[in-house]
Coordinates of N, CA, C and O and ligand atoms in Angstrom, one line a residue:
M23 N 0.9 -1.2 0.0 CA 0.0 0.1 -0.1 C 0.9 1.3 0.0 O 1.8 1.3 0.7
G24 N 0.4 2.3 -0.7 CA 1.3 3.6 -0.9 C 1.0 4.4 0.4 O 0.5 4.0 1.4
N25 N 1.4 5.7 0.5 CA 1.0 6.5 1.6 C -0.4 6.7 1.7 O -1.1 6.7 0.8
L26 N -0.6 6.7 3.0 CA -2.2 6.8 3.4 C -2.6 8.3 3.6 O -1.8 9.2 4.1
S27 N -3.6 8.7 2.9 CA -4.3 10.2 3.1 C -5.4 10.0 3.8 O -6.2 9.1 3.6
R28 N -5.7 10.9 4.8 CA -6.9 10.9 5.6 C -7.7 12.0 5.0 O -7.3 13.2 4.7
I29 N -9.1 11.7 4.7 CA -10.0 12.7 4.1 C -11.2 12.8 5.1 O -11.6 11.9 5.7
G30 N -11.7 14.1 5.1 CA -13.1 14.3 5.7 C -14.2 14.3 4.7 O -13.9 15.0 3.6
V31 N -15.3 13.7 4.8 CA -16.3 13.8 3.9 C -17.6 14.3 4.7 O -17.9 13.6 5.7
S32 N -18.4 15.2 4.2 CA -19.6 15.6 4.9 C -20.8 14.7 4.1 O -20.7 14.7 3.0
I33 N -21.5 14.0 5.0 CA -22.6 13.2 4.5 C -23.8 13.3 5.3 O -23.7 13.3 6.5
D34 N -24.9 13.1 4.6 CA -26.2 13.1 5.3 C -26.3 12.0 6.2 O -26.0 10.9 6.0
S35 N -27.0 12.3 7.5 CA -26.9 11.3 8.6 C -27.7 10.0 8.2 O -27.2 8.9 8.4
E36 N -28.9 10.4 7.5 CA -29.6 9.1 7.2 C -29.0 8.3 6.1 O -29.1 7.1 6.1
L37 N -28.2 9.0 5.1 CA -27.7 8.3 4.0 C -26.4 7.5 4.8 O -26.3 6.3 4.4
L38 N -25.7 8.0 5.6 CA -24.6 7.3 6.4 C -25.3 6.0 7.1 O -24.6 5.0 7.1
Q39 N -26.4 6.3 7.8 CA -26.9 5.2 8.5 C -27.3 3.9 7.5 O -27.0 2.8 7.7
R40 N -27.8 4.3 6.3 CA -28.1 3.2 5.3 C -26.8 2.5 4.8 O -26.9 1.4 4.6
F41 N -25.7 3.4 4.7 CA -24.5 2.9 4.2 C -23.9 2.0 5.3 O -23.5 0.9 4.9
D42 N -24.1 2.4 6.7 CA -23.4 1.5 7.7 C -24.2 0.2 7.7 O -23.5 -0.8 7.9
S43 N -25.6 0.3 7.5 CA -26.2 -1.0 7.6 C -25.9 -1.9 6.2 O -25.8 -3.1 6.4
F44 N -25.8 -1.1 5.2 CA -25.4 -2.0 3.8 C -23.9 -2.7 4.1 O -23.8 -3.8 3.7
I45 N -23.0 -1.9 4.5 CA -21.7 -2.6 4.6 C -21.6 -3.5 5.7 O -20.9 -4.5 5.6
A46 N -22.6 -3.4 6.8 CA -22.5 -4.4 7.9 C -23.1 -5.8 7.3 O -22.4 -6.8 7.4
D47 N -24.0 -5.7 6.3 CA -24.6 -6.9 5.6 C -23.6 -7.3 4.8 O -23.5 -8.6 4.6
Q48 N -22.7 -6.5 4.1 CA -21.7 -7.1 3.3 C -20.6 -7.6 4.0 O -19.7 -8.3 3.3
G49 N -20.3 -7.6 5.2 CA -19.3 -8.1 6.0 C -18.1 -7.2 6.4 O -17.1 -7.7 6.7
Y50 N -18.2 -5.9 6.0 CA -17.2 -4.9 6.3 C -17.0 -4.8 7.8 O -18.1 -4.5 8.4
D51 N -15.7 -4.6 8.2 CA -15.4 -4.3 9.7 C -15.4 -2.9 9.9 O -15.9 -2.5 11.1
N52 N -15.2 -2.0 8.9 CA -15.1 -0.6 9.0 C -15.4 0.1 7.8 O -15.5 -0.4 6.6
R53 N -15.7 1.5 7.9 CA -16.2 2.1 6.8 C -15.1 2.4 5.7 O -15.2 2.5 4.5
S54 N -13.8 2.5 6.3 CA -12.7 2.9 5.4 C -12.5 1.9 4.4 O -12.5 2.4 3.2
E55 N -12.6 0.6 4.6 CA -12.3 -0.3 3.6 C -13.6 -0.4 2.6 O -13.3 -0.5 1.3
A56 N -14.7 -0.2 3.1 CA -15.9 -0.1 2.3 C -15.7 1.1 1.3 O -16.1 1.0 0.2
F57 N -15.3 2.2 1.7 CA -15.2 3.4 0.9 C -14.0 3.1 -0.2 O -14.2 3.5 -1.2
R58 N -13.0 2.4 0.3 CA -12.0 2.3 -0.6 C -12.4 1.2 -1.7 O -12.0 1.5 -3.0
D59 N -13.2 0.4 -1.5 CA -13.6 -0.5 -2.4 C -14.8 0.2 -3.4 O -14.7 -0.1 -4.5
L60 N -15.5 1.0 -2.8 CA -16.4 1.8 -3.7 C -15.7 2.5 -4.7 O -16.0 2.7 -6.0
I61 N -14.6 3.2 -4.2 CA -13.9 4.1 -4.9 C -13.2 3.3 -6.1 O -13.2 3.7 -7.2
R62 N -12.5 2.1 -5.8 CA -11.9 1.4 -6.7 C -12.8 0.9 -7.8 O -12.6 1.0 -8.8
D63 N -13.8 0.4 -7.4 CA -14.9 0.0 -8.2 C -15.3 1.0 -9.3 O -15.5 0.7 -10.5
R64 N -15.6 2.2 -8.8 CA -16.0 3.3 -9.5 C -14.8 3.7 -10.6 O -15.1 4.1 -11.7
L65 N -13.7 3.7 -10.3 CA -12.5 4.1 -11.1 C -12.4 2.9 -12.1 O -12.2 3.2 -13.4
V66 N -12.6 1.6 -11.8 CA -12.4 0.7 -12.8 C -13.4 0.7 -13.9 O -13.2 0.6 -14.9
G67 N -14.6 1.0 -13.4 CA -15.8 1.3 -14.3 C -15.6 2.2 -15.3 O -16.1 2.3 -16.3
S68 N -14.8 3.4 -14.9 CA -14.8 4.5 -15.8 C -13.5 4.4 -16.8 O -13.5 5.1 -17.7
V69 N -12.6 3.5 -16.6 CA -11.6 3.5 -17.6 C -11.3 2.3 -18.5 O -10.5 2.1 -19.2
V70 N -12.4 1.4 -18.3 CA -12.3 0.1 -19.2 C -12.4 0.4 -20.6 O -11.8 -0.2 -21.5
V71 N -13.3 1.5 -21.1 CA -13.5 1.7 -22.5 C -12.5 2.8 -22.9 O -12.3 3.9 -22.2
A72 N -11.9 2.7 -24.1 CA -11.1 3.8 -24.7 C -11.8 4.8 -25.1 O -12.9 4.8 -25.5
P73 N -11.2 6.2 -24.8 CA -12.1 7.4 -24.9 C -12.8 7.6 -26.4 O -13.8 8.0 -26.4
N74 N -12.2 7.0 -27.5 CA -12.7 7.1 -28.8 C -13.6 6.0 -29.2 O -14.1 6.0 -30.4
A75 N -13.7 5.0 -28.4 CA -14.5 3.8 -28.6 C -15.9 4.3 -28.8 O -16.5 5.1 -28.1
L76 N -16.7 3.6 -29.8 CA -18.1 3.9 -30.0 C -18.9 3.1 -28.9 O -18.6 1.8 -28.9
V77 N -19.8 3.7 -28.2 CA -20.5 3.0 -27.3 C -21.8 3.3 -27.3 O -22.3 4.4 -27.8
V78 N -22.7 2.5 -26.6 CA -24.0 2.9 -26.3 C -24.2 2.9 -24.7 O -23.5 2.2 -24.1
G79 N -25.0 3.7 -24.2 CA -25.1 3.8 -22.8 C -26.6 4.3 -22.3 O -27.3 4.9 -23.2
T80 N -26.8 4.0 -21.2 CA -28.2 4.4 -20.6 C -27.8 5.2 -19.4 O -27.0 4.7 -18.5
V81 N -28.3 6.4 -19.2 CA -28.3 7.0 -17.8 C -29.5 7.1 -17.1 O -30.6 7.6 -17.8
T82 N -29.6 6.4 -16.0 CA -30.8 6.5 -15.3 C -30.8 7.6 -14.2 O -29.7 7.6 -13.4
L83 N -31.8 8.5 -14.1 CA -31.8 9.5 -13.1 C -33.0 9.5 -12.3 O -34.1 9.2 -12.8
I84 N -33.0 9.7 -10.9 CA -34.0 9.9 -10.1 C -34.0 11.3 -9.5 O -32.9 11.6 -9.0
Y85 N -35.0 12.1 -9.6 CA -35.1 13.6 -9.1 C -36.5 13.9 -8.7 O -37.4 13.4 -9.2
D86 N -36.4 14.8 -8.0 CA -37.7 15.7 -7.4 C -38.0 16.7 -8.6 O -37.2 17.5 -8.7
H87 N -39.0 16.7 -9.2 CA -39.2 17.6 -10.2 C -39.7 19.0 -9.7 O -39.8 20.0 -10.5
H88 N -39.9 19.2 -8.5 CA -40.1 20.3 -7.8 C -38.9 21.1 -7.6 O -39.0 22.2 -7.2
T89 N -37.7 20.4 -7.6 CA -36.6 21.2 -7.5 C -36.3 22.3 -8.4 O -36.4 22.0 -9.6
R90 N -36.2 23.5 -8.1 CA -36.1 24.7 -9.0 C -35.3 24.5 -10.1 O -34.0 24.2 -9.9
L91 N -35.7 24.8 -11.4 CA -35.2 24.6 -12.5 C -34.4 23.3 -13.0 O -33.8 23.2 -14.0
L92 N -34.5 22.3 -12.1 CA -33.9 21.0 -12.4 C -34.3 20.5 -13.7 O -33.4 20.0 -14.6
P93 N -35.7 20.3 -14.0 CA -36.1 19.6 -15.1 C -35.5 20.5 -16.5 O -35.1 19.8 -17.4
E94 N -35.6 21.8 -16.3 CA -35.2 22.6 -17.4 C -33.6 22.3 -17.6 O -33.2 22.2 -18.8
K95 N -33.0 22.2 -16.5 CA -31.4 22.0 -16.7 C -31.1 20.7 -17.3 O -30.3 20.6 -18.2
L96 N -31.9 19.6 -17.0 CA -31.6 18.3 -17.5 C -32.0 18.3 -19.0 O -31.4 17.6 -19.8
T97 N -33.0 19.0 -19.3 CA -33.4 19.1 -20.8 C -32.5 19.8 -21.5 O -32.2 19.5 -22.7
D98 N -32.1 21.0 -21.0 CA -31.1 21.9 -21.8 C -29.6 21.1 -22.0 O -29.2 21.1 -23.1
L99 N -29.1 20.2 -20.9 CA -28.0 19.5 -21.2 C -28.4 18.5 -22.4 O -27.3 18.2 -23.0
Q100 N -29.4 17.8 -22.3 CA -29.6 16.8 -23.5 C -29.8 17.6 -24.8 O -29.2 17.0 -25.8
H101 N -30.4 18.6 -25.0 CA -30.4 19.5 -26.1 C -29.0 19.9 -26.6 O -28.7 19.8 -27.8
E102 N -28.2 20.4 -25.7 CA -26.7 20.7 -26.1 C -26.0 19.5 -26.6 O -25.1 19.7 -27.5
S103 N -26.2 18.3 -26.2 CA -25.7 17.1 -26.7 C -26.5 16.2 -27.6 O -26.4 15.1 -27.7
H104 N -27.4 16.9 -28.3 CA -28.4 16.2 -29.1 C -28.0 15.2 -30.1 O -28.5 14.2 -30.3
A105 N -26.7 15.3 -30.5 CA -26.0 14.5 -31.3 C -26.0 13.1 -30.9 O -25.8 12.0 -31.6
I106 N -25.7 13.0 -29.5 CA -25.5 11.5 -29.0 C -26.6 11.1 -28.2 O -26.6 10.0 -27.6
V107 N -27.8 12.0 -28.0 CA -28.9 11.5 -27.4 C -29.8 10.9 -28.3 O -30.4 11.5 -29.3
I108 N -30.1 9.6 -28.1 CA -30.9 8.9 -29.0 C -32.5 9.0 -28.6 O -33.3 9.3 -29.4
S109 N -32.7 8.8 -27.3 CA -34.0 8.9 -26.9 C -34.0 9.1 -25.2 O -33.0 8.9 -24.6
T110 N -35.2 9.5 -24.7 CA -35.3 9.8 -23.3 C -36.7 9.2 -23.0 O -37.7 9.4 -23.5
L111 N -36.6 8.5 -21.8 CA -37.9 7.9 -21.2 C -38.1 8.5 -19.9 O -37.1 8.7 -19.2
H112 N -39.3 9.0 -19.9 CA -39.7 9.8 -18.5 C -40.8 9.2 -17.8 O -41.9 9.0 -18.5
A113 N -40.8 8.8 -16.7 CA -41.7 8.3 -15.9 C -42.1 9.0 -14.5 O -41.1 9.3 -13.9
H114 N -43.4 9.5 -14.3 CA -43.7 10.2 -13.2 C -43.9 9.2 -12.0 O -45.1 8.4 -12.0
L115 N -43.0 9.0 -11.1 CA -43.2 7.9 -10.2 C -44.2 8.2 -9.1 O -44.9 7.2 -8.8
D116 N -44.3 9.4 -8.7 CA -45.3 9.7 -7.7 C -45.5 11.2 -7.7 O -45.1 11.8 -8.7
H117 N -45.9 11.8 -6.9 CA -46.3 13.4 -6.8 C -45.0 14.1 -7.0 O -45.0 15.1 -7.7
E118 N -43.9 13.5 -6.4 CA -42.6 14.4 -6.6 C -41.6 13.9 -7.4 O -40.9 14.5 -8.1
N119 N -41.5 12.5 -7.3 CA -40.3 11.7 -8.0 C -40.5 11.5 -9.5 O -41.7 10.9 -9.8
C120 N -39.5 11.7 -10.2 CA -39.4 11.3 -11.7 C -38.2 10.4 -11.9 O -37.1 10.4 -11.2
L121 N -38.4 9.4 -12.8 CA -37.4 8.7 -13.3 C -37.1 8.9 -14.7 O -38.1 8.9 -15.6
E122 N -35.9 9.0 -15.0 CA -35.6 9.6 -16.5 C -34.4 8.6 -16.9 O -33.5 8.4 -16.2
V123 N -34.6 8.0 -18.0 CA -33.6 7.1 -18.8 C -33.2 7.7 -20.0 O -34.1 7.8 -20.9
V124 N -32.1 8.1 -20.1 CA -31.5 8.7 -21.4 C -30.7 7.7 -22.0 O -29.8 7.2 -21.6
V125 N -31.0 7.3 -23.3 CA -30.2 6.6 -24.3 C -29.3 7.3 -25.0 O -29.6 8.3 -25.7
L126 N -27.9 7.0 -25.0 CA -26.9 7.6 -25.6 C -26.1 6.8 -26.5 O -25.9 5.6 -26.2
R127 N -25.6 7.3 -27.6 CA -24.7 6.5 -28.5 C -23.8 7.6 -29.0 O -24.0 8.6 -29.6
G128 N -22.4 7.1 -28.9 CA -21.2 8.2 -29.4 C -20.1 7.5 -28.8 O -19.8 6.4 -28.5
K129 N -19.2 8.4 -29.1 CA -17.7 8.1 -28.4 C -17.8 8.1 -26.9 O -18.5 8.9 -26.3
S130 N -17.2 7.1 -26.4 CA -17.0 6.9 -24.9 C -17.0 8.2 -24.0 O -17.6 8.4 -23.2
K131 N -16.0 8.8 -24.4 CA -15.6 10.1 -23.8 C -16.8 11.1 -23.7 O -17.0 11.7 -22.8
D132 N -17.5 11.2 -24.9 CA -18.6 12.2 -24.7 C -19.9 11.5 -24.1 O -20.5 12.2 -23.4
V133 N -20.0 10.3 -24.2 CA -21.1 9.7 -23.4 C -20.9 9.8 -21.9 O -21.8 10.3 -21.1
Q134 N -19.6 9.6 -21.4 CA -19.3 9.7 -20.1 C -19.4 11.2 -19.6 O -19.9 11.4 -18.5
K135 N -18.9 12.1 -20.5 CA -19.1 13.4 -20.2 C -20.5 14.0 -19.9 O -20.8 14.4 -18.9
L136 N -21.4 13.6 -20.8 CA -22.7 14.0 -20.6 C -23.5 13.3 -19.6 O -24.1 14.0 -18.7
A137 N -23.1 12.0 -19.3 CA -23.7 11.4 -18.1 C -23.1 11.9 -16.9 O -24.1 12.1 -15.8
D138 N -21.9 12.3 -16.8 CA -21.4 12.9 -15.5 C -22.2 14.2 -15.3 O -22.4 14.5 -14.1
R139 N -22.3 14.9 -16.3 CA -23.1 16.3 -16.1 C -24.4 16.0 -15.6 O -24.9 16.7 -14.8
L140 N -25.3 15.2 -16.2 CA -26.5 14.9 -15.9 C -26.6 14.4 -14.4 O -27.4 14.8 -13.5
I141 N -25.7 13.5 -14.1 CA -25.7 12.8 -12.8 C -25.5 13.8 -11.7 O -25.9 13.7 -10.5
S142 N -24.4 14.8 -12.0 CA -24.0 15.6 -10.9 C -24.8 16.8 -10.9 O -24.3 17.8 -10.1
T143 N -25.8 17.0 -11.6 CA -26.6 18.2 -11.7 C -27.3 18.3 -10.2 O -27.9 17.3 -9.6
K144 N -27.3 19.4 -9.6 CA -27.7 19.7 -8.2 C -29.2 19.2 -8.1 O -29.9 19.8 -8.9
G145 N -29.5 18.3 -7.2 CA -31.0 17.9 -7.0 C -31.1 16.6 -7.6 O -32.2 16.1 -7.3
V146 N -30.3 16.1 -8.4 CA -30.4 14.6 -8.8 C -30.1 13.6 -7.7 O -29.1 13.8 -7.2
Q147 N -31.1 13.0 -7.3 CA -30.8 12.0 -6.0 C -30.2 10.8 -6.4 O -29.3 10.4 -5.5
H148 N -30.3 10.3 -7.4 CA -29.5 9.1 -7.9 C -29.3 9.1 -9.3 O -30.2 9.4 -10.1
G149 N -28.1 8.7 -9.7 CA -27.8 8.7 -11.2 C -26.7 7.4 -11.4 O -25.9 7.2 -10.6
R150 N -27.0 6.8 -12.5 CA -26.2 5.7 -12.9 C -26.0 5.4 -14.5 O -27.0 5.7 -15.1
L151 N -24.8 5.4 -14.9 CA -24.5 5.3 -16.1 C -24.2 3.9 -16.5 O -23.3 3.3 -15.8
V152 N -24.8 3.1 -17.4 CA -24.4 1.8 -17.8 C -24.1 1.9 -19.3 O -24.8 2.4 -20.2
M153 N -22.7 1.4 -19.5 CA -22.1 1.9 -20.9 C -21.7 0.3 -21.4 O -21.4 -0.6 -20.6
S154 N -22.1 0.2 -22.8 CA -21.6 -1.0 -23.4 C -21.1 -0.7 -24.8 O -21.4 0.3 -25.4
S155 N -20.0 -1.7 -25.0 CA -19.5 -1.4 -26.3 C -19.0 -2.8 -27.0 O -18.4 -3.6 -26.2
P156 N -19.4 -3.0 -28.3 CA -19.0 -4.2 -28.9 C -17.5 -4.4 -28.7 O -17.0 -5.6 -28.7
E157 N -16.7 -3.4 -28.9 CA -15.3 -3.4 -28.9 C -14.8 -3.9 -27.5 O -13.8 -4.5 -27.4
T158 N -15.5 -3.5 -26.6 CA -15.2 -3.9 -25.1 C -15.5 -5.5 -24.8 O -14.7 -6.1 -24.3
V159 N -16.6 -5.7 -25.5 CA -17.0 -7.3 -25.2 C -15.9 -8.2 -25.6 O -15.7 -9.1 -24.7
S160 N -15.2 -8.0 -26.7 CA -14.1 -9.0 -27.0 C -13.0 -8.7 -26.4 O -12.2 -9.7 -26.4
H161 N -12.8 -7.8 -25.6 CA -11.3 -7.5 -25.1 C -11.3 -7.7 -23.6 O -10.4 -7.8 -22.9
H162 N -12.6 -7.5 -22.8 CA -12.7 -7.6 -21.5 C -13.7 -8.6 -21.0 O -14.7 -8.7 -21.5
P163 N -13.2 -9.3 -19.9 CA -14.1 -10.3 -19.2 C -15.3 -9.6 -18.5 O -16.2 -10.4 -18.4
H164 N -15.3 -8.3 -18.2 CA -16.5 -7.9 -17.5 C -17.0 -6.6 -18.2 O -16.7 -5.5 -17.7
P165 N -17.6 -6.8 -19.4 CA -18.0 -5.5 -20.2 C -19.0 -4.7 -19.5 O -19.2 -3.5 -19.8
H166 N -19.7 -5.1 -18.5 CA -20.6 -4.4 -17.9 C -20.0 -3.4 -16.7 O -20.8 -2.6 -16.3
R167 N -18.8 -3.6 -16.4 CA -18.3 -2.7 -15.4 C -17.9 -1.5 -15.9 O -17.1 -1.2 -16.9
Ligands
NI230 NI1 -41.9 13.4 -14.1

């Protein structure tokens, strides 16, 4: 192991409780190892595909549509990148919550970039990119990561 760095992270108490019970179920003794594994997993998932490889991807977003200007921001982002946005599915889950699935096709780096912008938009409660590439399938044992 290299040098250790200690970091402080601010996190919602309820989210932390859920995380603690999740990692307890998974068998972790402490949070640090669980955080390290999450970070490693996320990093691996983002470097498997070459930046210029052609990919298809879906971005799943959950958000509260009452959040000020959030639906407009998400729509604006998609219009700005219309060349790689194939389709969008929107479902009104209940009075507040929306589920949106954006289907993308293009260069890995462009798909990743738009997905990151959508997911990191303030007010998006949960976001996930699933990317797939025929080029990846033949070279990597875990194309879904
Ligand atoms: Ni909705």
